[in-house]
Coordinates of C-alpha atoms and ligand atoms in Angstrom, one line a residue:
Chain A
M145 CA 108.0 87.9 117.4
V146 CA 108.6 85.5 120.2
M147 CA 105.7 83.2 121.0
A148 CA 105.3 80.4 123.6
D149 CA 105.3 76.8 122.5
G150 CA 102.1 75.4 121.2
Q151 CA 100.5 78.7 120.3
V152 CA 98.3 79.1 117.3
L153 CA 97.9 81.9 114.8
K154 CA 94.9 83.4 116.7
D155 CA 97.3 83.9 119.7
L156 CA 99.6 85.8 117.4
L157 CA 96.8 88.1 116.2
L158 CA 95.9 88.9 119.8
Q159 CA 99.5 89.4 120.8
I160 CA 99.9 91.9 117.9
R161 CA 96.8 93.6 119.0
D162 CA 98.0 93.9 122.6
T163 CA 101.6 94.7 122.1
L164 CA 102.1 96.4 118.7
I165 CA 98.9 98.3 118.0
K166 CA 98.7 101.7 119.7
T167 CA 95.4 103.3 118.5
P168 CA 91.9 102.2 117.8
Q169 CA 92.3 103.5 114.2
D170 CA 95.2 101.2 113.6
L171 CA 93.3 98.3 115.2
E172 CA 90.4 98.5 112.9
V173 CA 92.8 98.4 109.9
F174 CA 93.9 95.0 111.2
L175 CA 91.1 93.3 113.0
E176 CA 87.3 93.2 112.9
G177 CA 86.2 92.0 116.3
E178 CA 88.8 89.4 117.1
S179 CA 89.2 88.2 113.5
I180 CA 91.3 89.5 110.7
R181 CA 89.4 92.2 108.8
P182 CA 88.1 91.5 105.2
G183 CA 90.6 92.5 102.6
I184 CA 93.7 91.4 104.5
I185 CA 95.4 88.3 103.1
V186 CA 97.3 86.2 105.6
L187 CA 100.1 84.0 104.5
I188 CA 102.0 81.4 106.3
N189 CA 105.4 80.8 104.7
D190 CA 104.0 82.2 101.4
T191 CA 100.9 79.9 101.5
D192 CA 97.3 81.2 102.0
W193 CA 96.4 80.6 105.6
E194 CA 93.2 79.0 104.5
L195 CA 95.2 76.0 103.4
E196 CA 96.9 75.8 106.7
G197 CA 94.0 75.9 109.2
E198 CA 93.6 79.7 109.5
E199 CA 93.4 80.8 113.1
M200 CA 94.0 77.3 114.4
Y201 CA 97.3 76.9 112.6
E202 CA 100.0 75.8 115.2
L203 CA 102.9 78.2 114.9
Q204 CA 106.3 76.6 114.2
N205 CA 109.8 77.9 114.9
R206 CA 110.9 80.4 112.2
D207 CA 107.5 80.6 110.5
L208 CA 107.1 83.7 108.3
I209 CA 103.7 85.2 108.7
T210 CA 102.8 87.9 106.1
F211 CA 99.8 90.2 106.3
T212 CA 99.1 92.1 103.1
S213 CA 96.1 94.2 101.9
T214 CA 94.2 93.5 98.8
L215 CA 94.8 96.2 96.3
H216 CA 92.0 97.6 94.1
G217 CA 93.5 100.4 92.0
G218 CA 94.1 100.0 88.3
Chain B
M241 CA 122.9 69.5 60.7
R242 CA 121.0 66.3 61.3
E243 CA 119.2 68.0 64.2
K244 CA 118.2 70.8 62.0
S245 CA 116.6 68.6 59.5
I246 CA 114.7 66.8 62.2
N247 CA 113.4 70.2 63.3
D248 CA 112.4 71.0 59.8
L249 CA 110.6 67.7 59.5
A250 CA 108.8 68.3 62.8
K251 CA 107.8 71.7 61.6
E252 CA 106.6 70.3 58.3
L253 CA 104.6 67.7 60.2
E254 CA 103.1 70.4 62.4
L255 CA 102.0 72.3 59.3
L256 CA 100.6 69.2 57.7
K257 CA 98.6 68.5 60.7
L258 CA 97.2 72.0 60.7
E259 CA 96.5 71.6 57.0
N260 CA 94.7 68.4 57.7
R261 CA 92.6 70.0 60.4
R262 CA 91.7 72.9 58.2
L263 CA 90.7 70.7 55.4
S264 CA 88.6 68.5 57.7
E265 CA 86.9 71.6 59.0
L266 CA 86.2 72.8 55.4
I267 CA 84.6 69.5 54.5
A268 CA 82.5 69.7 57.7
T269 CA 81.3 73.2 56.8
P270 CA 79.2 73.0 53.7
T271 CA 78.6 76.8 53.4
V272 CA 82.2 77.5 52.7
T273 CA 82.7 77.0 49.0
S274 CA 85.8 78.9 48.1
R275 CA 89.0 79.1 50.1
E276 CA 90.2 82.6 51.0
T277 CA 92.3 83.2 48.0
S278 CA 95.3 84.5 49.9
Q279 CA 97.6 86.0 47.4
E280 CA 100.7 85.3 49.4
T281 CA 100.4 81.5 49.8
T282 CA 102.4 79.3 47.5
P283 CA 100.5 76.9 45.5
D284 CA 101.8 73.7 47.1
L285 CA 102.0 74.8 50.7
D286 CA 98.8 76.1 52.3
L287 CA 100.2 78.2 55.1
P288 CA 98.0 79.0 58.2
L289 CA 99.4 82.5 58.4
S290 CA 100.2 85.2 55.9
L291 CA 103.8 85.9 55.1
D292 CA 103.5 89.2 56.8
E293 CA 102.3 87.4 60.0
Y294 CA 105.3 85.0 59.9
K295 CA 107.6 88.1 59.9
R296 CA 105.6 90.0 62.4
Y297 CA 105.3 87.2 65.0
G298 CA 108.4 85.2 64.1
R299 CA 110.3 86.4 67.2
Q300 CA 107.7 85.0 69.5
M301 CA 106.8 81.9 67.5
I302 CA 110.4 80.6 67.7
V303 CA 110.1 80.6 71.5
P304 CA 109.5 77.0 72.5
Q305 CA 106.8 77.9 75.0
L306 CA 104.8 79.6 72.2
R307 CA 105.4 78.2 68.8
L308 CA 103.4 78.3 65.6
N309 CA 100.6 76.5 67.4
G310 CA 100.5 79.1 70.1
Q311 CA 100.4 81.9 67.5
L312 CA 97.4 80.3 65.8
K313 CA 95.6 80.1 69.2
L314 CA 96.3 83.8 69.8
K315 CA 95.0 84.6 66.4
S316 CA 91.7 82.8 67.0
A317 CA 91.4 84.2 70.6
K318 CA 89.0 86.9 71.6
I319 CA 90.1 88.8 74.7
L320 CA 88.1 91.5 76.6
V321 CA 90.0 94.1 78.5
V322 CA 87.9 95.9 81.1
G323 CA 89.5 99.3 81.8
A324 CA 91.9 101.1 79.5
G325 CA 93.9 102.8 82.3
G326 CA 97.2 102.0 84.0
L327 CA 96.8 98.3 83.8
G328 CA 94.7 98.1 80.6
C329 CA 97.0 100.2 78.4
P330 CA 100.2 98.1 78.6
A331 CA 98.2 94.8 78.6
L332 CA 96.3 96.0 75.4
Y333 CA 99.5 97.1 73.7
Y334 CA 101.3 93.8 74.2
L335 CA 98.3 91.6 73.4
C336 CA 97.7 93.6 70.2
G337 CA 101.4 93.4 69.3
A338 CA 101.3 89.6 70.0
G339 CA 98.5 89.1 67.4
V340 CA 95.4 88.3 69.5
G341 CA 92.7 88.0 66.8
T342 CA 90.0 90.1 68.5
I343 CA 90.4 92.5 71.4
G344 CA 87.5 94.2 73.1
I345 CA 88.0 97.3 75.3
V346 CA 85.5 98.6 77.9
D347 CA 85.9 102.1 79.2
H348 CA 83.5 105.0 79.5
D349 CA 86.0 107.5 80.6
T350 CA 87.9 110.2 78.6
V351 CA 91.6 110.8 78.6
D352 CA 92.8 113.3 81.2
I353 CA 96.3 114.8 81.4
S354 CA 96.7 113.2 84.8
N355 CA 96.4 109.8 83.2
L356 CA 99.4 110.1 80.9
H357 CA 102.2 109.2 83.3
R358 CA 100.9 105.6 83.3
Q359 CA 98.3 105.1 80.6
I360 CA 100.7 104.7 77.8
L361 CA 98.3 104.3 74.9
H362 CA 97.0 107.8 75.4
S363 CA 98.9 111.0 74.7
N364 CA 98.7 114.8 74.7
K365 CA 97.0 114.7 71.4
T366 CA 94.2 112.4 72.7
V367 CA 93.4 114.3 75.9
G368 CA 89.6 114.7 76.1
M369 CA 89.0 111.8 73.7
L370 CA 87.2 108.6 74.8
K371 CA 89.9 106.2 76.2
C372 CA 88.3 103.5 74.0
D373 CA 88.9 105.6 70.8
S374 CA 92.4 106.8 71.9
A375 CA 93.4 103.2 72.6
Q376 CA 91.9 101.9 69.4
K377 CA 93.8 104.5 67.4
K378 CA 97.1 103.6 68.9
L379 CA 96.5 99.8 68.6
N380 CA 95.5 100.1 65.0
E381 CA 98.8 101.9 64.3
L382 CA 100.7 99.1 66.1
N383 CA 99.0 96.2 64.4
P384 CA 96.3 96.6 61.8
L385 CA 95.7 92.8 61.7
V386 CA 94.0 92.8 65.1
I387 CA 90.3 93.5 65.3
I388 CA 89.6 96.1 68.0
I389 CA 86.0 96.3 69.3
T390 CA 85.2 99.2 71.6
H391 CA 82.6 99.4 74.3
P392 CA 82.6 103.0 75.5
V393 CA 80.2 102.4 78.3
A394 CA 80.5 102.0 82.1
I395 CA 80.3 98.3 82.7
A396 CA 77.2 97.6 84.9
N397 CA 74.7 95.0 86.0
D398 CA 72.6 95.4 82.9
N399 CA 75.3 95.3 80.2
V400 CA 78.0 93.1 81.6
F401 CA 76.8 89.8 80.2
E402 CA 76.0 91.2 76.8
I403 CA 79.5 92.8 76.5
M404 CA 81.3 89.8 77.9
K405 CA 79.5 86.8 76.3
D406 CA 81.5 86.6 73.0
Y407 CA 85.0 86.7 74.5
D408 CA 87.1 83.8 75.6
L409 CA 89.1 85.5 78.3
V410 CA 88.6 88.6 80.5
L411 CA 91.3 90.9 81.8
D412 CA 90.1 92.8 84.9
C413 CA 91.9 96.1 84.7
T414 CA 89.3 98.0 86.8
D415 CA 89.8 100.1 89.8
T416 CA 87.1 99.6 92.5
P417 CA 86.0 96.6 94.5
A418 CA 82.4 97.0 93.3
T419 CA 83.4 96.6 89.6
R420 CA 85.8 93.8 90.5
Y421 CA 82.9 91.8 92.1
L422 CA 80.7 92.6 89.1
V423 CA 83.3 91.5 86.5
N424 CA 84.0 88.4 88.6
D425 CA 80.3 87.3 88.9
A426 CA 79.5 87.8 85.2
A427 CA 82.7 86.0 84.1
V428 CA 82.0 83.1 86.5
I429 CA 78.4 82.8 85.4
L430 CA 79.5 82.8 81.7
G431 CA 82.3 80.4 82.4
K432 CA 85.2 82.7 81.5
T433 CA 88.7 82.8 83.0
I434 CA 89.8 86.1 84.4
V435 CA 93.3 87.5 84.5
S436 CA 93.1 90.0 87.4
G437 CA 95.6 92.8 88.2
S438 CA 95.6 95.7 90.6
G439 CA 98.0 98.2 92.1
V440 CA 98.5 101.4 94.0
K441 CA 101.5 103.5 95.1
T442 CA 104.4 101.2 94.8
E443 CA 102.8 97.7 94.8
G444 CA 100.8 95.5 92.5
Q445 CA 99.0 92.2 92.6
L446 CA 98.3 89.6 90.0
S447 CA 96.1 86.5 89.9
I448 CA 94.1 84.2 87.6
L449 CA 90.5 83.7 88.7
N450 CA 87.9 81.1 87.8
F451 CA 90.6 79.3 85.7
S452 CA 88.7 77.0 83.3
Q453 CA 85.8 77.1 85.8
T454 CA 87.8 75.0 88.2
G455 CA 90.0 77.6 89.8
P456 CA 88.9 79.9 92.7
C457 CA 87.2 83.2 91.9
Y458 CA 87.4 86.7 93.4
R459 CA 84.6 85.8 95.9
C460 CA 86.5 82.6 96.9
F461 CA 89.4 84.8 97.9
Y462 CA 87.3 87.7 99.2
P463 CA 83.9 86.6 100.4
S464 CA 83.3 89.9 102.1
P465 CA 84.3 93.3 100.7
P466 CA 86.9 95.4 102.5
P467 CA 85.7 98.3 104.7
P468 CA 85.4 101.4 102.3
N469 CA 87.8 103.5 104.4
S470 CA 90.6 100.9 103.7
V471 CA 90.2 101.2 99.9
T472 CA 92.8 103.5 98.2
A473 CA 92.3 104.6 94.6
C474 CA 95.1 105.7 92.4
S475 CA 93.6 109.2 92.4
D476 CA 94.0 109.4 96.2
G477 CA 96.9 107.2 97.0
G478 CA 98.8 107.9 93.8
V479 CA 100.8 105.3 91.8
I480 CA 104.2 105.2 90.1
G481 CA 103.5 104.7 86.4
P482 CA 105.8 101.8 85.7
I483 CA 104.6 99.9 88.8
I484 CA 101.1 99.6 87.5
G485 CA 102.5 99.2 84.0
L486 CA 104.5 96.2 85.1
V487 CA 101.4 94.6 86.5
G488 CA 99.5 95.3 83.3
T489 CA 102.4 93.7 81.4
M490 CA 102.4 90.7 83.6
M491 CA 98.6 90.4 82.9
A492 CA 99.4 90.3 79.2
I493 CA 101.9 87.4 79.9
E494 CA 99.3 85.5 81.8
A495 CA 96.7 86.1 79.1
I496 CA 99.1 84.7 76.5
K497 CA 99.8 81.7 78.7
V498 CA 96.1 81.0 79.3
V499 CA 95.2 81.4 75.6
T500 CA 98.0 79.2 74.3
G501 CA 97.3 76.5 76.8
S502 CA 100.3 76.7 79.0
Y503 CA 98.1 76.0 82.1
T504 CA 95.9 72.9 82.2
V505 CA 93.1 72.1 84.7
E506 CA 95.6 69.5 86.2
S507 CA 98.6 71.8 86.3
F508 CA 97.0 75.1 87.4
Q509 CA 97.8 76.1 90.9
P510 CA 95.8 79.0 92.4
F511 CA 98.2 81.9 93.1
L512 CA 98.5 85.5 94.0
S513 CA 101.6 87.4 93.0
L514 CA 102.7 90.5 94.9
Y515 CA 105.1 92.9 93.2
S516 CA 106.8 95.6 95.3
G517 CA 108.8 98.3 93.6
Y518 CA 110.4 99.5 96.9
P519 CA 112.8 99.3 98.7
Q520 CA 114.2 96.5 96.6
Q521 CA 112.1 95.3 93.8
S522 CA 110.6 91.9 94.6
L523 CA 108.0 89.5 93.2
R524 CA 106.5 87.0 95.7
T525 CA 104.1 84.4 94.5
F526 CA 101.8 83.0 97.1
K527 CA 100.1 79.6 96.9
M528 CA 96.4 80.3 97.3
R529 CA 93.2 78.4 98.3
G530 CA 91.2 76.5 95.8
K531 CA 87.5 77.0 95.0
S532 CA 85.5 77.6 98.2
P533 CA 82.6 75.1 98.6
K534 CA 80.7 78.0 100.2
C535 CA 81.3 80.5 97.3
A536 CA 78.2 82.5 96.5
V537 CA 78.9 82.5 92.8
C538 CA 81.2 79.7 91.7
S539 CA 80.4 76.7 94.0
T540 CA 77.8 74.0 93.6
N541 CA 76.0 75.8 96.4
A542 CA 76.0 79.1 94.6
T543 CA 73.1 81.4 95.2
L544 CA 74.0 84.2 92.8
T545 CA 72.4 84.1 89.4
R546 CA 72.5 86.0 86.1
D547 CA 68.9 87.2 86.8
M548 CA 69.9 88.6 90.1
V549 CA 72.8 90.5 88.6
E550 CA 70.8 91.8 85.6
S551 CA 67.7 92.8 87.6
G552 CA 69.9 94.8 89.9
A553 CA 69.0 92.6 92.9
I554 CA 72.7 92.4 93.5
D555 CA 73.7 96.0 94.3
Y556 CA 77.5 96.1 94.0
S557 CA 77.9 99.7 95.3
A558 CA 75.8 99.0 98.4
F559 CA 77.6 95.7 98.9
C560 CA 81.0 97.4 98.9
G561 CA 79.7 100.6 100.6
K562 CA 81.4 103.9 100.6
V563 CA 82.9 106.2 103.1
D564 CA 80.3 108.5 104.6
Y565 CA 81.7 112.0 104.5
N566 CA 78.4 113.6 105.2
V567 CA 79.1 113.9 108.9
V568 CA 78.8 117.6 109.6
D569 CA 75.8 119.9 109.3
Q570 CA 75.9 121.0 105.6
R571 CA 74.3 124.4 106.4
T572 CA 76.0 125.6 109.5
E573 CA 79.2 123.8 109.8
R574 CA 80.6 124.4 106.3
I575 CA 81.8 127.4 104.4
T576 CA 82.4 128.1 100.7
V577 CA 85.8 129.2 99.5
S578 CA 84.5 132.6 98.4
E579 CA 82.8 133.1 101.8
Y580 CA 86.1 132.2 103.4
T581 CA 88.1 134.8 101.4
S582 CA 85.7 137.6 102.4
L583 CA 86.0 136.8 106.1
E584 CA 87.5 139.6 108.2
T585 CA 89.1 137.2 110.6
K586 CA 90.6 134.3 108.8
G587 CA 91.4 132.5 112.0
C588 CA 93.5 129.3 111.9
L589 CA 93.6 127.4 108.6
L590 CA 94.3 123.7 109.1
D591 CA 95.2 121.6 106.0
V592 CA 94.5 117.9 106.6
R593 CA 95.9 116.4 103.4
P594 CA 98.7 113.9 103.6
K595 CA 102.1 115.6 103.9
E596 CA 103.2 114.6 100.4
Q597 CA 100.3 116.6 99.1
F598 CA 100.9 119.6 101.4
E599 CA 104.4 119.7 100.1
I600 CA 103.3 120.0 96.5
C601 CA 101.4 123.2 97.2
S602 CA 99.6 124.8 100.1
L603 CA 97.8 128.0 101.0
P604 CA 100.1 130.6 102.7
G605 CA 99.9 130.5 106.5
S606 CA 98.1 127.1 106.6
V607 CA 99.1 124.6 109.2
S608 CA 99.5 120.9 108.2
I609 CA 98.2 118.0 110.3
P610 CA 97.2 115.1 108.0
L611 CA 93.9 113.5 108.8
A612 CA 95.4 110.1 109.7
Q613 CA 97.7 111.9 112.2
L614 CA 94.8 113.9 113.6
Q615 CA 92.8 110.7 114.2
R616 CA 95.7 109.3 116.3
C617 CA 96.9 112.3 118.2
H618 CA 96.3 113.6 121.7
S619 CA 95.1 117.1 122.7
E620 CA 98.5 118.3 123.6
D621 CA 99.6 117.8 120.0
L622 CA 97.0 120.3 118.9
K623 CA 98.2 123.2 121.1
G624 CA 99.1 125.3 118.0
L625 CA 95.5 125.4 116.8
Y626 CA 93.1 128.2 117.8
E627 CA 89.5 129.3 117.0
P628 CA 87.9 130.1 114.7
L629 CA 89.3 127.1 113.0
Y630 CA 88.9 126.5 109.2
I631 CA 89.7 123.1 107.7
V632 CA 90.8 122.5 104.2
C633 CA 91.7 119.3 102.2
R634 CA 91.9 118.5 98.5
Y635 CA 88.2 118.0 97.6
G636 CA 86.3 118.8 100.8
N637 CA 85.7 115.3 102.0
D638 CA 88.5 114.5 104.5
S639 CA 88.0 118.1 105.9
Q640 CA 84.5 117.0 107.1
L641 CA 85.9 114.0 108.9
A642 CA 88.5 116.2 110.5
A643 CA 86.0 118.8 111.6
R644 CA 83.9 116.1 113.3
E645 CA 87.0 114.7 115.0
L646 CA 88.0 118.2 116.3
R647 CA 84.6 118.9 117.5
N648 CA 83.7 115.6 119.1
K649 CA 87.1 114.4 120.4
F650 CA 88.9 117.6 121.1
G651 CA 86.1 120.0 122.0
F652 CA 86.7 122.7 119.4
E653 CA 83.5 124.7 118.8
K654 CA 84.2 127.3 116.1
V655 CA 85.1 124.8 113.4
K656 CA 84.1 125.0 109.8
D657 CA 85.5 123.2 106.7
L658 CA 85.9 124.6 103.2
I659 CA 83.4 123.1 100.7
G660 CA 85.2 121.7 97.6
G661 CA 88.6 122.1 99.2
L662 CA 91.7 123.4 97.4
N663 CA 90.3 122.1 94.1
A664 CA 87.4 124.7 94.5
W665 CA 90.0 127.3 95.6
S666 CA 91.9 126.9 92.4
Q667 CA 88.7 127.0 90.3
E668 CA 87.0 129.9 92.0
I669 CA 89.5 132.0 93.8
D670 CA 93.0 131.6 92.4
D671 CA 93.6 129.8 89.1
T672 CA 97.3 130.0 89.6
F673 CA 97.0 127.5 92.5
P674 CA 98.0 124.1 91.2
R675 CA 95.5 121.3 90.7
Y676 CA 97.4 118.0 90.8
Ligands
ZN820 ZN1 84.2 81.5 94.0

């Protein structure tokens, strides 16, 4: 995804919401309000986003951002 | 040759050290008067294992990461495996084979034929038996030296501490968020490390929680539970047997590592591993957050206590919630399968199961629009539907959600859904219709 300079992870979440997500059902899988919904793990270059400043993390060129759901089955 | 003799000396030294420790312990324990008169030990070398154990565990003891010392630690370890299903079965099998001294199994369920593709301790012969008993039988056959303790109960607020207290390590092989929070809280409060695994469809996850009471716990990772409609169970989403089996196997590896001391408080790095079986197999290991200073159970600011769990003040099912399927009028908007068969006008029969399930078997003449698709479509996509409209799914839950959707969003009026779904159809109307 192409982002302008100086944008933070929160901007990416909103850009995904505005450009990639088509239906309200898909939106609620991803966001709760304007924040990531519980049960989704966000990784910045394979590191928990909590260690990187979460929504305020400043995006760098070639960052790999991964969203993955917690699994519960066993 | 010289190297070999140094190795031999080192080994001898190791044995002497162990011997020394044993003797010191014996002196310190006045009640022990006679040594176990193990027939197999030679008079001048008091071995810490029986000759059978040297043979049985030799192939893992000669691995530098494990060694004799690791074997002795395994032998004195007590591990609790919660859940003897897709994760628990392979984990139990390897831990038993590896010679963990005592293994506890918690599972209240009985073996069903639909478990067998992944729950490898159970078999055709043990269908209907308690999973605890089926697993114990298989494990005794594998390694009679291991003590297997069974707890054939549903783990719950009022028994979790009693069950868990005597074990050193807990494997969370359960399958719902509510149970995972319960197991986590009790283990944290009792100071036990948890090896946690999970999986569904083609993916699995693995982590170590509350490591030595210094690592992050389940609540540090997930302070709030996921919305219930985002939780997929193996029975709904399906799972490829070896995928969940691989995660269970990885859990056994982590358990062996924890017990034999391959992680230390200094070296342990919180992690979450994600295994994907498709399209190319991959294992990614993510570096995770540490303990949260705000964690409700493991932080210094913790508010959650054993009393609150045991008294039921913490209601795990309510905390995690569940999908509310009860969204239609149960008396006027639903129909039983036998009422449906006796209708003169059958109308339009809409099957809202996922397409993979529709493909396995379906009623003649039924139309397929999966619920997920129905929730995302526009009215022009539904032009093929007409009234009276009857909706069917697997068990009669999703059909209610679909009926509400069709009524409220698309203005259908004559809509009813079939109580009990195709499962009821197979039980009450046509027993040749497959239940899967
Ligand atoms: Zn915690």
